[in-house]
Short mmCIF file of C-alpha atoms and ligand atoms in Angstrom, two decimals:
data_model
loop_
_atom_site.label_atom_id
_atom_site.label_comp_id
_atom_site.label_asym_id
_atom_site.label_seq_id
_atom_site.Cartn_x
_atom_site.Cartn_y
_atom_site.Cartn_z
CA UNK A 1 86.51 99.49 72.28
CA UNK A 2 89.33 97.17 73.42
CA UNK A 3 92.03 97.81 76.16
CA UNK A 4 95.11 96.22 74.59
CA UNK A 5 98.11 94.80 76.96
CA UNK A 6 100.68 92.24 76.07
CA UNK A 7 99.97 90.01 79.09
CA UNK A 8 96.75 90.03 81.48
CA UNK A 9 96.70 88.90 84.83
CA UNK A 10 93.16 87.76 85.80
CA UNK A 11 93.00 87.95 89.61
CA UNK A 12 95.24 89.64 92.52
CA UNK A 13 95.32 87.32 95.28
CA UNK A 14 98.96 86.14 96.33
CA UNK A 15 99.33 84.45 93.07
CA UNK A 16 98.64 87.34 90.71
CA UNK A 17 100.10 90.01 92.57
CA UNK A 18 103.75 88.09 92.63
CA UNK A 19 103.13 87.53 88.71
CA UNK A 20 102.59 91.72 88.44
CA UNK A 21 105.45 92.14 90.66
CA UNK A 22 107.67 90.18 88.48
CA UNK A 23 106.45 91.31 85.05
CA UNK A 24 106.63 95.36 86.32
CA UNK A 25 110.09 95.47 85.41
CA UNK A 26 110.02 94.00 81.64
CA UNK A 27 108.62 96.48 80.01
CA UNK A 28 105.98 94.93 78.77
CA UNK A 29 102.22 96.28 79.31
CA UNK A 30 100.88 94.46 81.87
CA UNK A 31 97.37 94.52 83.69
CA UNK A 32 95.63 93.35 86.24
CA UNK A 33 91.88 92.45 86.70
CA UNK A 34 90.48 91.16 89.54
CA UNK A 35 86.16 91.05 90.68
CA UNK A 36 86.91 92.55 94.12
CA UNK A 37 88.01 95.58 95.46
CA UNK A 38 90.62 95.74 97.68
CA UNK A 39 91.45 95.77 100.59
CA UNK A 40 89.14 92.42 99.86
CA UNK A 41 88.98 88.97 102.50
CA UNK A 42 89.76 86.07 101.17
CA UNK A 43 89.06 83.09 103.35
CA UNK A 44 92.15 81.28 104.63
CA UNK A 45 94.09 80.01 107.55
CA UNK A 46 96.01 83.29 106.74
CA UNK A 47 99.36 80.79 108.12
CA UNK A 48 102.18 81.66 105.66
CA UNK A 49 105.03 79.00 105.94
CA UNK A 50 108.89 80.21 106.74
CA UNK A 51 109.48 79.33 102.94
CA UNK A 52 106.76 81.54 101.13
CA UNK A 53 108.23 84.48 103.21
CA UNK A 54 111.28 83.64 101.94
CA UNK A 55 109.59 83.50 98.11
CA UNK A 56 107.88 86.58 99.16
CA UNK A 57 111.10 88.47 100.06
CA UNK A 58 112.64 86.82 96.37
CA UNK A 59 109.57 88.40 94.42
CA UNK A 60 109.56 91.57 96.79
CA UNK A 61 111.61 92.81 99.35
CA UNK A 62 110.23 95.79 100.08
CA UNK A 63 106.57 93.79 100.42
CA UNK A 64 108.45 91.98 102.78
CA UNK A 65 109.80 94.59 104.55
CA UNK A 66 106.40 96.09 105.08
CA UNK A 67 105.26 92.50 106.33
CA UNK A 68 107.63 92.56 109.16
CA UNK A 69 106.18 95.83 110.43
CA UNK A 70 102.42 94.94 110.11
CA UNK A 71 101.33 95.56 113.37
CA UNK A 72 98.63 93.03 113.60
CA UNK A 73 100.13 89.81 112.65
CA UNK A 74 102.09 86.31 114.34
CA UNK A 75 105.80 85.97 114.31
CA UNK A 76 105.26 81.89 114.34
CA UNK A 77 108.21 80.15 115.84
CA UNK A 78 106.22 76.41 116.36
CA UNK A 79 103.52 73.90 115.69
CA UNK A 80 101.26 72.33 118.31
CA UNK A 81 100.12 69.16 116.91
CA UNK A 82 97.14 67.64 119.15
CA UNK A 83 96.59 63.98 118.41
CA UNK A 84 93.81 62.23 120.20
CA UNK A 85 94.21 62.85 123.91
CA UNK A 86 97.84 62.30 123.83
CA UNK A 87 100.39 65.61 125.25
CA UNK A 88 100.35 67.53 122.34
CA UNK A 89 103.76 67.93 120.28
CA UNK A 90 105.68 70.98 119.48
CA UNK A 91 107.36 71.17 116.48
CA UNK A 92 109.95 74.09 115.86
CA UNK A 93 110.55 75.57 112.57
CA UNK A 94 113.72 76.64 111.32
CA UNK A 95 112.70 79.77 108.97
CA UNK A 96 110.52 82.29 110.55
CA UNK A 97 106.62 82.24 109.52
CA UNK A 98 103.37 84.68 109.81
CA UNK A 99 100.10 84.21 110.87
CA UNK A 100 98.70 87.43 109.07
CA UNK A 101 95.24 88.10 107.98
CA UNK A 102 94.45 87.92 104.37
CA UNK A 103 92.82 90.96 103.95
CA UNK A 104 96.10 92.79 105.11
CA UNK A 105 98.16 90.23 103.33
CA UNK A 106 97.07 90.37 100.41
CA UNK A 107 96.49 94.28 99.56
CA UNK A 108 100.06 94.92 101.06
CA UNK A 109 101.22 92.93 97.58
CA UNK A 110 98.64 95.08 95.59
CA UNK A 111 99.65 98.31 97.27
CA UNK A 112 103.33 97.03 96.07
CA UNK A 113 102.12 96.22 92.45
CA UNK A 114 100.52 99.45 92.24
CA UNK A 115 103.76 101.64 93.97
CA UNK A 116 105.91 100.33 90.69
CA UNK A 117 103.83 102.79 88.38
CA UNK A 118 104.06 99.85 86.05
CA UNK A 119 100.39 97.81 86.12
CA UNK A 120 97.51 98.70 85.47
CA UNK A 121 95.26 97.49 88.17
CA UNK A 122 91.18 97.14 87.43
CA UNK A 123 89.43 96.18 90.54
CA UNK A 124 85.97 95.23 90.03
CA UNK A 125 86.51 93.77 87.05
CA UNK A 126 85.18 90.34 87.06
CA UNK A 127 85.78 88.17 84.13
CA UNK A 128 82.99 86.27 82.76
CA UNK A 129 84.23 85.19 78.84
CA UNK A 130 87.96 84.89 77.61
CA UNK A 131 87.87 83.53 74.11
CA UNK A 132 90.48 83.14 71.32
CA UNK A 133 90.52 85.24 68.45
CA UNK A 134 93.22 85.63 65.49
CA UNK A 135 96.53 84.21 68.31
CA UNK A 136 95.08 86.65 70.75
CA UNK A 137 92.39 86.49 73.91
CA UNK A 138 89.27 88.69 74.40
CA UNK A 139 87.95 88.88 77.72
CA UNK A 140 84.59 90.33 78.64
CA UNK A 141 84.18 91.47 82.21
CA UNK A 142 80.51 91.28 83.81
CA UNK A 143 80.72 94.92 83.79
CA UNK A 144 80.78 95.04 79.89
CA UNK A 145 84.71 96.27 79.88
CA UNK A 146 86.79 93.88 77.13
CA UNK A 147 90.60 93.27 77.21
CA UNK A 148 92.59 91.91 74.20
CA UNK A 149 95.81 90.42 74.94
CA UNK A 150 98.25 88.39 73.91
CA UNK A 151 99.03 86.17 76.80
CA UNK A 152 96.60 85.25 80.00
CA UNK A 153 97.85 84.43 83.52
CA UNK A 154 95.16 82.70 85.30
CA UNK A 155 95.32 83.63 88.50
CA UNK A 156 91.31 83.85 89.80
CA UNK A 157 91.62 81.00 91.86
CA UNK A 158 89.77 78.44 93.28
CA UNK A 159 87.01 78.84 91.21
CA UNK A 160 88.62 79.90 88.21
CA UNK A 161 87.18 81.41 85.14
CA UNK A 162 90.21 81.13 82.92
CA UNK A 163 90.95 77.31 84.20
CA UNK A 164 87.17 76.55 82.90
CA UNK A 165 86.93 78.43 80.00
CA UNK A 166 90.56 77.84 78.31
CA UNK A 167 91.77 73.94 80.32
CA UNK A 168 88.18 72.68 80.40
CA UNK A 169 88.98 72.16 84.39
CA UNK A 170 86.01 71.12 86.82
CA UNK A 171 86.06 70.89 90.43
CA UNK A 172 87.00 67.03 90.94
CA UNK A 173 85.82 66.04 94.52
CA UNK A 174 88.49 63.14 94.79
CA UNK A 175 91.04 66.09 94.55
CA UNK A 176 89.56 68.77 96.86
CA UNK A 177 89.27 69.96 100.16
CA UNK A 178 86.41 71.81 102.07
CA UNK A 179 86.98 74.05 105.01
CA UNK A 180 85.22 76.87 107.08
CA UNK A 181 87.15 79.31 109.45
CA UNK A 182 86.43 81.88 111.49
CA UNK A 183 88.35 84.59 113.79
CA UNK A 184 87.51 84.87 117.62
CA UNK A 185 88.61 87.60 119.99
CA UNK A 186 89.39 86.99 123.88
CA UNK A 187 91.21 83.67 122.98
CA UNK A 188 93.08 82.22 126.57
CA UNK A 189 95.99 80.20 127.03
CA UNK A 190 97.54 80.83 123.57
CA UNK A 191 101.26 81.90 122.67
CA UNK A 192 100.95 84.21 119.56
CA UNK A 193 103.99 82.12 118.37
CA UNK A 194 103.04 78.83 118.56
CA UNK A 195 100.02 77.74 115.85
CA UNK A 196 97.83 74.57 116.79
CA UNK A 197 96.69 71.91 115.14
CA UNK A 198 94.39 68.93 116.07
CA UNK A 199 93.73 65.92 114.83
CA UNK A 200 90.91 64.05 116.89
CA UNK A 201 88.09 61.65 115.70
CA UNK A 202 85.56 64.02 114.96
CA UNK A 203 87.54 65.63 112.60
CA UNK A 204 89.76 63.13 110.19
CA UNK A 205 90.11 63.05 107.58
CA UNK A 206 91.27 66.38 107.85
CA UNK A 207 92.10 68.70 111.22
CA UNK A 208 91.31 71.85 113.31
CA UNK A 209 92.97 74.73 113.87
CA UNK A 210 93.58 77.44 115.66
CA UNK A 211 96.35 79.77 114.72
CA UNK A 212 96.84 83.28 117.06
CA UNK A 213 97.41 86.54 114.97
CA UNK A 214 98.00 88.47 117.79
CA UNK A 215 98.29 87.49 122.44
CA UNK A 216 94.07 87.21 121.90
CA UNK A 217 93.19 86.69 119.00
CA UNK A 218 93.04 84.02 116.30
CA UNK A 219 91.67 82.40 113.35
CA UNK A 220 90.07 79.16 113.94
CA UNK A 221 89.15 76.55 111.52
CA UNK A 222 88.26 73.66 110.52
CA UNK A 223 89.05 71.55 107.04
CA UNK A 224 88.25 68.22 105.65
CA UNK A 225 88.57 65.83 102.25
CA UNK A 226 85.97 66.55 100.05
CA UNK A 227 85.48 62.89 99.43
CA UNK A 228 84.74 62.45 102.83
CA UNK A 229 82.48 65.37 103.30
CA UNK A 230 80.11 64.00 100.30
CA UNK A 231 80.26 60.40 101.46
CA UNK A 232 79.01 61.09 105.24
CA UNK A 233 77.43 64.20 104.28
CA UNK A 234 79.56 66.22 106.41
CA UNK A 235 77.93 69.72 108.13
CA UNK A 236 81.29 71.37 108.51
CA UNK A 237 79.52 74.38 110.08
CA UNK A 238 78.42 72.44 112.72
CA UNK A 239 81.35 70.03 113.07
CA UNK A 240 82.96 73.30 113.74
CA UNK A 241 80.89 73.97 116.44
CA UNK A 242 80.30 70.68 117.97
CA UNK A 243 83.87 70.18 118.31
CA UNK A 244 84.76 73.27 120.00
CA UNK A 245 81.94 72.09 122.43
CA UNK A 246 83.44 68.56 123.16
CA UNK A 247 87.11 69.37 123.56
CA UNK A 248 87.68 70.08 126.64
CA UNK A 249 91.41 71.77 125.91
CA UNK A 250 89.88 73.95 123.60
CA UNK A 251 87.06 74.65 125.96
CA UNK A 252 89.74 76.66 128.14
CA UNK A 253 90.62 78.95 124.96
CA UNK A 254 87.78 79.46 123.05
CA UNK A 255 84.55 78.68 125.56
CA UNK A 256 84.75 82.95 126.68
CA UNK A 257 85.93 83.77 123.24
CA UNK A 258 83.98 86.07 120.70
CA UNK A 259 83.57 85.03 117.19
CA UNK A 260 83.86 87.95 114.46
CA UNK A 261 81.55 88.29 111.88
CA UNK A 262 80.13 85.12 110.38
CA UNK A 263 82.18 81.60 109.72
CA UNK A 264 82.93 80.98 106.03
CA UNK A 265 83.92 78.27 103.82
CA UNK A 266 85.39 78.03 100.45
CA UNK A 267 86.66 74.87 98.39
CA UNK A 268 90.58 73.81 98.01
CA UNK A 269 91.43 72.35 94.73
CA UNK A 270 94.45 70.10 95.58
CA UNK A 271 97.87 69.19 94.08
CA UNK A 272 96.96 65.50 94.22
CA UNK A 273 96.89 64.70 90.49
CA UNK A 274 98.82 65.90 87.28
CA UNK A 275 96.76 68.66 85.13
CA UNK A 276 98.07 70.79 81.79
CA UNK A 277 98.24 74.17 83.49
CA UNK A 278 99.15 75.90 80.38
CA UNK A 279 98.27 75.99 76.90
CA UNK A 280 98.29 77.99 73.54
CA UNK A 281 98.91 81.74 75.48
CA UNK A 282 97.82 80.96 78.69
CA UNK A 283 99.38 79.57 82.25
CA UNK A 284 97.53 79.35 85.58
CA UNK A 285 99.34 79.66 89.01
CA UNK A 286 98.15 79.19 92.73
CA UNK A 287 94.59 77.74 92.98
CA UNK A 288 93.15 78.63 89.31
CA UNK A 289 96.16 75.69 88.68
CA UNK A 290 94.75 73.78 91.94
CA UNK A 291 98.42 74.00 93.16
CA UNK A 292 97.15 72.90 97.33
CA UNK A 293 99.23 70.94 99.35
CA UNK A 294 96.35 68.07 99.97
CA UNK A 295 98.24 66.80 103.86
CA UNK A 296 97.45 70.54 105.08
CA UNK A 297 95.94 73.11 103.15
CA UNK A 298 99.10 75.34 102.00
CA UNK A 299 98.90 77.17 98.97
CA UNK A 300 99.95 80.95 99.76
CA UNK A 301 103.54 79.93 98.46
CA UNK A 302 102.60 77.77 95.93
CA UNK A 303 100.51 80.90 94.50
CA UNK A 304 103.54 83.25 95.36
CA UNK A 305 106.53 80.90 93.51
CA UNK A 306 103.98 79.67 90.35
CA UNK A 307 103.32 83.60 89.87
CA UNK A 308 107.16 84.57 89.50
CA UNK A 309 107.85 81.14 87.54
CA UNK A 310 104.82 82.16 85.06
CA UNK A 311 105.48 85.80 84.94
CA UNK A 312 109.54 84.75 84.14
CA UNK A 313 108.16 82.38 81.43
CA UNK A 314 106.08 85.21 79.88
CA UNK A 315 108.96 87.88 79.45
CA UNK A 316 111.19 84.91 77.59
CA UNK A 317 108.03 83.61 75.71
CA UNK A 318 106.62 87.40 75.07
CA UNK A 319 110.17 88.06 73.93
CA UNK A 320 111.11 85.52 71.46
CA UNK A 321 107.80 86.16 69.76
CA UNK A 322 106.02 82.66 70.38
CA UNK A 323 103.55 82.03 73.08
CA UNK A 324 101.84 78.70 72.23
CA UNK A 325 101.40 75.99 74.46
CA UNK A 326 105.19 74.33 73.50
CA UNK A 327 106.86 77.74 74.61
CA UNK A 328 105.33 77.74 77.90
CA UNK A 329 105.77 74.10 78.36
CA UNK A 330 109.35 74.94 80.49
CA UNK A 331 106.70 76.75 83.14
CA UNK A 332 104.45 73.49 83.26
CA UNK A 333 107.65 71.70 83.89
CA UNK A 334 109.55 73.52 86.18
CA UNK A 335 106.15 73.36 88.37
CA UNK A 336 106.09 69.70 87.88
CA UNK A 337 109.65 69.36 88.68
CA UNK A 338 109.43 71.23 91.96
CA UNK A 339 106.75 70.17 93.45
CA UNK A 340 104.98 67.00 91.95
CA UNK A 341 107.16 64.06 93.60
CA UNK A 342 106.52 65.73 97.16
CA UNK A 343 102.83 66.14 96.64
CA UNK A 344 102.18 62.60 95.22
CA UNK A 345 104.00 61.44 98.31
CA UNK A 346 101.52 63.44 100.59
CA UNK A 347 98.56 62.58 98.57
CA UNK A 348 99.58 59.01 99.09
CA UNK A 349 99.89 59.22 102.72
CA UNK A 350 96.69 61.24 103.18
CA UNK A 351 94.27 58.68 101.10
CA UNK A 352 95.90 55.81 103.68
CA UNK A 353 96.35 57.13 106.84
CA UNK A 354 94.32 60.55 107.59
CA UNK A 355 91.00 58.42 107.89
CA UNK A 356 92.68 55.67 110.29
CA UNK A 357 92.26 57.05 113.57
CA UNK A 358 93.44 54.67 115.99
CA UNK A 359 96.63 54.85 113.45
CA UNK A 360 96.48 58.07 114.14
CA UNK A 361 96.37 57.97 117.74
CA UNK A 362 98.77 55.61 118.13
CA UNK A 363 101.44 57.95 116.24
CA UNK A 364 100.11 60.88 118.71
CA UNK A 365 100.99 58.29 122.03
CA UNK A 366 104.28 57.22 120.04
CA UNK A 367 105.32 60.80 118.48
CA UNK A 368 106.08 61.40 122.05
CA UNK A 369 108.70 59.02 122.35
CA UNK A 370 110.23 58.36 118.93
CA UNK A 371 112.13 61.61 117.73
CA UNK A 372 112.36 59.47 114.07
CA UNK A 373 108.30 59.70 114.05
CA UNK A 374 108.49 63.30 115.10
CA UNK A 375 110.49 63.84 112.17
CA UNK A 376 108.18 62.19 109.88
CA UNK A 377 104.93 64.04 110.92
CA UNK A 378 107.04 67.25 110.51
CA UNK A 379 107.75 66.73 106.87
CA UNK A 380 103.75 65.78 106.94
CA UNK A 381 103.28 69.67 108.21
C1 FAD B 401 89.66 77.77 104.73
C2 FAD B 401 91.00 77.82 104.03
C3 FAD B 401 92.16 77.88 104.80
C4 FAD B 401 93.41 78.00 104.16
N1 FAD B 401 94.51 78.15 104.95
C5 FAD B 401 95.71 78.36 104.37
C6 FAD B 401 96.85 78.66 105.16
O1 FAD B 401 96.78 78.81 106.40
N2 FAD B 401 98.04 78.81 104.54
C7 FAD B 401 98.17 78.70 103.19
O2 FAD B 401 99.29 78.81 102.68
N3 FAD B 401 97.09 78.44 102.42
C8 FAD B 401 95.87 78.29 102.96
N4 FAD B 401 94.77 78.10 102.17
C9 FAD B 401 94.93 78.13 100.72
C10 FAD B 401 95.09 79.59 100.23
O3 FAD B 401 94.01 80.37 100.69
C11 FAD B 401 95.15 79.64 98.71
O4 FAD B 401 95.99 78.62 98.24
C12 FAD B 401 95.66 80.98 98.20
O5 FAD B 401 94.74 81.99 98.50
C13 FAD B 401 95.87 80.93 96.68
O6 FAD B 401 96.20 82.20 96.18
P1 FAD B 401 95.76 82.61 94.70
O7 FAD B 401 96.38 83.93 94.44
O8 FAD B 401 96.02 81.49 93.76
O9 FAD B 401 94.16 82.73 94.74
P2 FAD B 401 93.23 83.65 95.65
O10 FAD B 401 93.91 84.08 96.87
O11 FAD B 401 91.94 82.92 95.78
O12 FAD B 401 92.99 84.95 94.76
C14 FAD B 401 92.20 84.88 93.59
C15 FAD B 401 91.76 86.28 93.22
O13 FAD B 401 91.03 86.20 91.99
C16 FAD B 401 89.87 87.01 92.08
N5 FAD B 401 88.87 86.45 91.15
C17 FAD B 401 88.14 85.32 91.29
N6 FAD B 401 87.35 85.15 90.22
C18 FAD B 401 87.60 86.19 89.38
C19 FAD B 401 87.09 86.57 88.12
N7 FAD B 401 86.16 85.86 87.49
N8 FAD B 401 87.55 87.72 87.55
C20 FAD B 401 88.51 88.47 88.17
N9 FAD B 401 89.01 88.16 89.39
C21 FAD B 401 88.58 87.03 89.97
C22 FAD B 401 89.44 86.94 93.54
O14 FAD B 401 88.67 88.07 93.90
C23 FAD B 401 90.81 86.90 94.25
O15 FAD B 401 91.25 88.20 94.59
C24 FAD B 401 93.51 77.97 102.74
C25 FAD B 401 92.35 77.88 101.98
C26 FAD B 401 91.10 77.82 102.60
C27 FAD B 401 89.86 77.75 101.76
#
């Protein structure tokens, strides 16, 4: 017994749950699957950037809406950037952003996909096959449930079932990221509304952060090249730790602060080389399409914009009748054409600079004089 739908969306992070949001209103049937159930963590710096609230509020305004009154959550108006042991820069942001945590985040958006009436939703349904048969899929949960649809949205993320099984993807360590975060309580001498970032020695190529969600609180964390990490065989657990330890500015905010739970890490597949994310019935969005910033680690609104730009290309592909790989092509290239030139750019920068410390530091004692530099670093950010 098959459960039939014109268009599957495997996974409801960010990513999927913009895709549903966008595809509730064509008529078509849609579902979504994802492993967990929700309200589910995802680990993150949980930062979302003034312009994915403002795709957020495109895809959703009523999600957005219920953002702004989320009690716990950051209203972020600036970034601290630490260099070295040079006075830390501020840099102000134009569009308004959130520190919110993930777990509230994201089942907000699911909440929203599952108000429309409009989506089936299967929690707990982890995919573990998706193979073609006759122009259509068949996917096989780990729970023995089976799907059959006509066109896949592969949205399970970082580790990605559908980018394995259907664009023969692997995790490429050149083009990847490794970080581990945590959240503390009793945090001192933060603002809620500025977020902090620090690049030092012990942590390049890469930084530390620590961004408040609330006048005490915050999620801390630390995240570094993968390259790097393999080549000096990196503990990033302990780096965490260690550095906490040796810095004495973040010795006066974190030394009497609680940690929550356990820290965790999880991989970031970067945006630092082209990939085919589509094929014959089939597009992937956010991380499943490793769509990560690689100079800091953003991919909420990557996940949030791909999702609406792959659930548009499904109604017009689903609608015309053809859904192999050269009909979804426009999706492939619309991503491309948004984002590819900036990301090469950053790419570039990080492989050359982000190990160079005294370049580094030198920008940090310089930034502070030069309102050109400052500029640059905060197209970096
Ligand atoms: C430590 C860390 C810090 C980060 N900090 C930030 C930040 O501050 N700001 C920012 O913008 N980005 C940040 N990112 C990146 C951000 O977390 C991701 O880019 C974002 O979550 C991508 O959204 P997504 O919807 O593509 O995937 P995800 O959010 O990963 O969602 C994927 C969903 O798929 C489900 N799933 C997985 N496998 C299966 C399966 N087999 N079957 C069914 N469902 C499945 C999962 O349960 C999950 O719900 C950070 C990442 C890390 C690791």
């Amino acid at each position: 017994m098959f459960l039939e739908y014109d268009v599957i969306i495997v996974g409801a992070g960010p990513g999927g749950s913009a895709a549903a949001l966008i595809l509730a209103d064509s008529g078509l049937r849609v579902a979504m699957l994802d492993k967990a159930t929700f309200p589910r963590d995802k680990v993150c710096g949980d930062f979302i950037a003034g312009h994915g609230i403002r795709a957020l509020r495109e895809i959703s305004p009523k999600a957005y809406e219920r953002l702004q009154v989320l009690p716990e959550k950051a209203a972020n108006k600036s970034t601290l950037l630490f260099i070295g042991d040079a006075t830390p820069m501020e840099f102000f942001w134009k569009l308004r952003s959130y520190t919110v945590r993930r777990i509230d985040f994201d089942n907000l958006l699911v909440e929203e996909v599952l108000a429309t009436g409009k989506v089936d939703f299967f929690p707990g349904h982890g995919l573990k096959r998706i193979e073609r048969e006759d122009k259509r899929f068949v996917l096989s949960c780990q729970n023995g449930v089976q799907f059959k649809c006509n066109l896949v949205i592969g949205a399970d993320g970082a580790h990605s079932v559908v980018a394995r099984q259907l664009a023969g993807f692997s995790v490429d360590r050149e083009h990847y990221g490794g970080s581990v975060r945590a959240y503390f309580t009793g945090v001192k001498n933060i603002q809620a509304s500025a977020n902090e970032v620090y690049v030092h020695k012990e942590v390049v190529p890469g930084y530390f952060w620590l961004f408040p969600i609330g006048p005490n609180s915050a999620n801390v964390g630390l995240g570094m090249h993968s390259r790097h990490i393999m080549k000096h065989k990196v503990d990033l657990k302990a780096q965490f730790h260690e550095f906490i330890k040796s810095h004495p500015v973040l010795q006066t905010k974190l030394g009497t602060a609680q940690m929550e739970g356990s820290l965790q890490g999880f991989g970031l597949p970067f945006y630092s080389k082209e990939q085919c994310i589509h094929g014959d019935g089939f597009m992937l969005i956010g991380d499943a399409a490793s769509l990560i910033d690689p100079s800091n680690g953003e991919g909420i609104m990557l996940a949030l914009q791909s999702g609406k730009m792959a659930a548009e290309q499904a109604i017009k592909a689903i609608n015309q009748g053809n859904w192999e790989a050269a009909a979804l092509a426009p999706y492939y290239l619309a991503v491309r054409n948004k984002w590819w030139k900036e990301m090469r750019l950053k790419a570039w920068a990080v492989n050359n600079f982000a190990h160079r410390y005294r370049v580094l530091n030198a920008i940090g004692w310089l930034g502070e004089k030069s309102p050109a530099l400052r500029r640059m670093l905060q197209k970096l950010m």
